[in-house]
């Protein structure tokens, strides 16, 4: 959890006021320390940490100059860049995030960036029985066991037979799918036993001549028939509506995959028809998340799924 937010910009607008309001409205347990400086360097950051008596990694810095970014890095403070309109020629290199304004920034976003900067998986949602979070390289052993037990075959793309290949693929997926696009396939952890029992989330497909957000899931054979797919699906759909601001999602499955078709129906997906993709017949389902007409979803540069999720 972020214990201190340091903003080093010429102006900060109403950011602090909105963050304090969010703390009060959501009843956040910890009132985080916040400070603003028009100029940040290593000395200023060191003084702030000493005054607060906080560790560098427990804080987050928003910086608009290369000097401030370098100082934060040297001290070990996770950092976000801010592109000040008055300093358009300033180049901030090596940062995963570059803000162009503060209007949409809240604690959930800041916590997400901070968590990823520390190399930890972001928790997407929590239900009565499940923790839904980003996968890590350390999850691969459990994922291989899960796929071997479930034998997903043609319904879900298998993991690579070469462990080194899958590990490299996983690291890239974590950085570019989670880091840049805020979605992907997440893992399902059963809370009472702390074990990984499946996956759920989103990918991208273009089976109908447009880029669509594709919902999918996989639950281990030993855990099937207990309502976990529906439980996880509801949380993933809520995340899509509330955090990703999706208006609709689709789901593609094979006609003979009766279990997945039943889950989609229980989650409120409506059958749109059948089509052929990659040489085989698929059923197309769709769900409206806010009651409005579906819009085309385009995420330039995002990795697309090579096979239907279900």
XYZ file of C-alpha atoms in Angstrom:
310
model
C 0.000 0.000 0.000
C 1.179 3.507 -0.799
C 2.047 5.387 2.374
C 3.212 8.596 0.733
C 2.574 10.398 -2.568
C 5.129 12.934 -3.795
C 4.114 15.129 -6.734
C 6.871 17.130 -8.378
C 5.117 19.294 -10.956
C 4.613 22.988 -11.588
C 0.908 22.579 -10.865
C -1.156 19.824 -9.299
C -4.699 21.143 -9.745
C -7.308 19.538 -7.495
C -5.569 16.159 -7.294
C -4.898 16.172 -3.561
C -8.383 17.410 -2.735
C -9.966 14.639 -4.807
C -7.725 11.977 -3.263
C -8.616 13.159 0.256
C -12.302 13.101 -0.681
C -11.903 9.538 -1.950
C -10.266 8.527 1.343
C -13.201 9.938 3.305
C -15.929 8.557 1.040
C -14.461 5.046 0.883
C -13.411 4.985 4.518
C -9.831 4.044 3.679
C -8.047 2.845 6.790
C -4.847 4.802 6.207
C -4.665 8.526 5.493
C -1.685 8.658 3.215
C 0.941 11.365 3.368
C 0.986 13.712 0.354
C 3.204 16.602 -0.627
C 3.772 18.814 -3.663
C 6.981 20.414 -4.851
C 7.473 22.478 -8.011
C 11.025 21.117 -8.249
C 12.306 17.726 -7.167
C 15.863 16.459 -6.886
C 17.619 13.835 -4.798
C 18.071 16.188 -1.847
C 14.402 17.202 -1.769
C 13.200 13.610 -2.023
C 15.590 12.523 0.721
C 14.299 15.273 3.018
C 10.685 14.217 2.398
C 11.418 10.563 3.186
C 13.286 11.560 6.350
C 10.438 13.833 7.474
C 7.833 11.146 6.837
C 10.029 8.343 8.215
C 8.909 6.104 5.355
C 10.821 3.647 3.194
C 11.316 4.691 -0.463
C 9.425 1.674 -1.838
C 6.382 2.546 0.291
C 6.003 5.844 -1.567
C 5.126 6.886 -5.110
C 6.512 9.857 -7.036
C 4.946 11.745 -9.955
C 7.691 13.624 -11.802
C 7.784 15.894 -14.838
C 11.544 16.271 -15.375
C 14.299 13.759 -16.208
C 16.225 14.991 -13.136
C 13.323 14.137 -10.829
C 12.844 10.731 -12.459
C 16.546 9.969 -12.072
C 16.518 11.072 -8.425
C 13.489 8.891 -7.626
C 15.142 5.923 -9.321
C 18.381 6.420 -7.420
C 16.537 6.442 -4.100
C 14.324 3.479 -5.040
C 11.016 5.351 -5.187
C 8.520 3.990 -7.770
C 7.831 6.752 -10.288
C 5.186 7.909 -12.774
C 5.932 10.524 -15.419
C 3.798 13.603 -16.078
C 3.900 15.322 -19.463
C 3.566 18.992 -18.598
C 1.961 20.858 -21.559
C 4.450 23.665 -20.978
C 7.412 21.330 -21.335
C 6.411 19.371 -24.437
C 10.017 18.835 -25.520
C 10.926 17.163 -22.228
C 11.548 13.456 -22.773
C 10.939 11.060 -19.903
C 12.454 7.691 -20.765
C 12.130 4.294 -19.144
C 8.787 4.845 -17.413
C 5.836 2.513 -17.809
C 3.352 5.327 -17.227
C 3.243 8.877 -18.565
C 0.293 11.003 -17.445
C -1.104 13.858 -19.502
C -3.440 15.092 -16.789
C -4.734 14.326 -13.305
C -8.490 14.376 -13.936
C -9.001 10.594 -13.941
C -6.365 9.713 -11.348
C -7.598 7.986 -8.177
C -6.106 5.824 -5.447
C -7.045 2.588 -7.213
C -4.999 3.584 -10.250
C -2.063 4.797 -8.156
C -2.061 1.618 -6.060
C -2.111 -0.486 -9.220
C 0.909 1.327 -10.682
C 2.751 1.133 -7.352
C 2.066 -2.598 -6.992
C 3.355 -3.354 -10.486
C 6.421 -1.173 -9.932
C 7.316 -3.395 -6.979
C 6.951 -6.501 -9.147
C 3.841 -7.726 -7.366
C 0.608 -8.973 -8.996
C -2.380 -6.636 -8.928
C -5.537 -8.008 -7.303
C -8.392 -7.611 -9.784
C -11.234 -8.692 -7.535
C -12.257 -10.767 -4.556
C -15.351 -12.878 -4.059
C -16.567 -15.007 -1.185
C -14.330 -17.897 -2.203
C -11.898 -16.507 -4.762
C -9.041 -14.063 -5.132
C -8.647 -12.938 -8.743
C -5.222 -11.530 -9.521
C -2.592 -11.118 -12.203
C -0.447 -14.167 -12.795
C 3.250 -14.299 -11.992
C 6.108 -16.428 -13.278
C 5.945 -18.276 -9.948
C 2.431 -19.463 -10.920
C 3.706 -21.509 -13.863
C 4.131 -24.770 -11.934
C 0.525 -24.567 -10.754
C -0.661 -23.588 -14.239
C 1.071 -26.571 -15.839
C -0.578 -28.858 -13.262
C -3.929 -27.184 -13.896
C -3.721 -27.618 -17.663
C -2.556 -31.222 -17.360
C -5.447 -32.011 -15.013
C -8.046 -30.201 -17.098
C -6.768 -31.178 -20.573
C -8.228 -28.048 -22.226
C -7.222 -29.275 -25.680
C -8.991 -27.447 -28.478
C -11.124 -25.291 -26.181
C -8.249 -23.261 -24.691
C -4.761 -22.600 -26.022
C -2.281 -24.812 -24.173
C 0.910 -23.688 -22.462
C 4.171 -24.142 -24.357
C 5.811 -27.559 -23.960
C 9.159 -25.805 -23.461
C 9.121 -24.257 -19.975
C 11.690 -21.596 -20.928
C 9.502 -20.462 -23.835
C 6.430 -20.211 -21.608
C 8.366 -18.301 -18.953
C 9.543 -15.727 -21.511
C 6.025 -15.473 -22.882
C 4.639 -14.960 -19.376
C 7.084 -12.158 -18.560
C 6.171 -10.364 -21.791
C 2.472 -10.889 -21.128
C 2.725 -9.414 -17.628
C 4.596 -6.360 -18.874
C 2.650 -5.567 -22.012
C -0.868 -6.922 -21.495
C -1.287 -6.170 -17.798
C 1.062 -3.201 -17.739
C -0.126 -1.371 -20.830
C -3.711 -2.506 -21.318
C -4.935 -3.293 -17.788
C -6.526 -6.584 -18.750
C -5.700 -10.123 -19.763
C -6.223 -13.632 -18.419
C -5.928 -13.608 -14.627
C -5.579 -16.490 -12.167
C -8.199 -17.713 -9.710
C -6.973 -18.540 -6.212
C -9.267 -20.475 -3.884
C -8.953 -18.536 -0.618
C -9.570 -21.263 1.954
C -6.776 -23.478 0.587
C -4.649 -20.830 -1.134
C -4.350 -22.857 -4.335
C -4.650 -21.837 -7.967
C -7.790 -23.421 -9.445
C -8.286 -21.667 -12.774
C -8.103 -18.589 -14.951
C -10.547 -15.928 -16.124
C -10.332 -12.641 -17.957
C -10.227 -10.994 -21.352
C -8.425 -11.296 -24.653
C -8.874 -9.703 -28.072
C -10.369 -11.319 -31.176
C -11.445 -10.059 -34.592
C -13.622 -12.894 -35.849
C -16.396 -10.529 -37.027
C -14.256 -7.992 -38.851
C -13.729 -5.769 -35.819
C -11.652 -5.932 -32.662
C -13.693 -7.194 -29.719
C -13.059 -7.859 -26.053
C -13.373 -11.613 -25.582
C -14.384 -13.015 -22.192
C -13.099 -16.437 -21.174
C -12.359 -18.749 -18.262
C -10.910 -22.118 -17.298
C -11.591 -24.002 -14.051
C -9.589 -27.072 -13.019
C -11.329 -30.422 -13.320
C -11.244 -31.012 -9.561
C -13.060 -27.711 -8.989
C -15.683 -27.883 -11.698
C -19.386 -28.114 -10.936
C -19.107 -25.978 -7.792
C -20.054 -22.561 -9.191
C -16.533 -21.147 -9.391
C -16.805 -20.205 -13.080
C -19.955 -18.181 -12.485
C -18.500 -16.574 -9.344
C -15.312 -15.544 -11.117
C -17.193 -14.493 -14.241
C -19.356 -12.031 -12.357
C -16.312 -10.380 -10.774
C -14.464 -10.186 -14.109
C -17.495 -8.650 -15.835
C -17.847 -6.089 -13.031
C -14.187 -5.152 -13.472
C -14.759 -4.741 -17.188
C -17.735 -2.466 -16.602
C -16.407 -0.416 -13.677
C -12.657 -0.171 -14.354
C -12.237 -0.774 -18.079
C -15.483 1.114 -18.898
C -16.565 -1.573 -21.357
C -20.001 -1.274 -22.897
C -20.154 -4.875 -24.078
C -18.101 -8.059 -24.242
C -18.283 -11.122 -26.464
C -17.483 -14.774 -25.886
C -16.771 -17.441 -28.499
C -17.105 -21.130 -27.775
C -17.449 -24.402 -29.622
C -20.994 -25.768 -30.036
C -20.117 -29.004 -28.213
C -18.715 -27.187 -25.167
C -22.003 -27.485 -23.290
C -20.546 -26.587 -19.879
C -19.225 -23.233 -21.083
C -22.442 -22.481 -22.932
C -24.382 -23.066 -19.720
C -22.097 -20.748 -17.735
C -22.396 -17.999 -20.364
C -26.169 -18.261 -20.225
C -26.156 -17.973 -16.424
C -23.927 -14.898 -16.693
C -26.437 -13.192 -18.997
C -24.735 -13.671 -22.368
C -27.050 -13.887 -25.375
C -26.357 -16.135 -28.358
C -25.736 -14.065 -31.490
C -25.204 -16.848 -33.999
C -22.647 -19.239 -35.431
C -19.635 -18.467 -37.596
C -16.507 -20.136 -38.897
C -13.089 -19.019 -37.676
C -9.721 -20.709 -38.130
C -11.388 -23.602 -39.910
C -13.955 -24.539 -37.280
C -17.457 -23.551 -36.240
C -17.896 -21.247 -33.242
C -20.876 -19.877 -31.384
C -20.813 -16.134 -30.715
C -22.261 -14.803 -27.462
C -22.504 -11.188 -26.362
C -23.368 -9.336 -23.162
C -24.228 -5.652 -22.706
C -22.581 -4.242 -19.585
C -24.359 -0.891 -19.361
C -27.476 -1.219 -21.474
C -26.072 0.806 -24.365
C -25.351 -0.255 -27.918
C -22.016 -2.096 -28.318
C -19.059 -0.138 -29.583
C -15.986 -1.360 -31.429
C -13.091 -1.823 -29.014
C -9.651 -1.085 -30.377
C -6.418 -1.426 -28.428
C -3.543 -0.609 -30.792
C -0.570 -2.901 -30.314
C -2.321 -5.272 -27.934
C -1.684 -8.983 -28.220
C -4.610 -10.835 -29.734
C -5.648 -14.299 -28.672
C -4.904 -16.880 -31.341
C -7.782 -19.129 -30.353
C -11.243 -18.654 -28.825
C -11.073 -18.316 -25.059
C -13.688 -20.985 -24.320
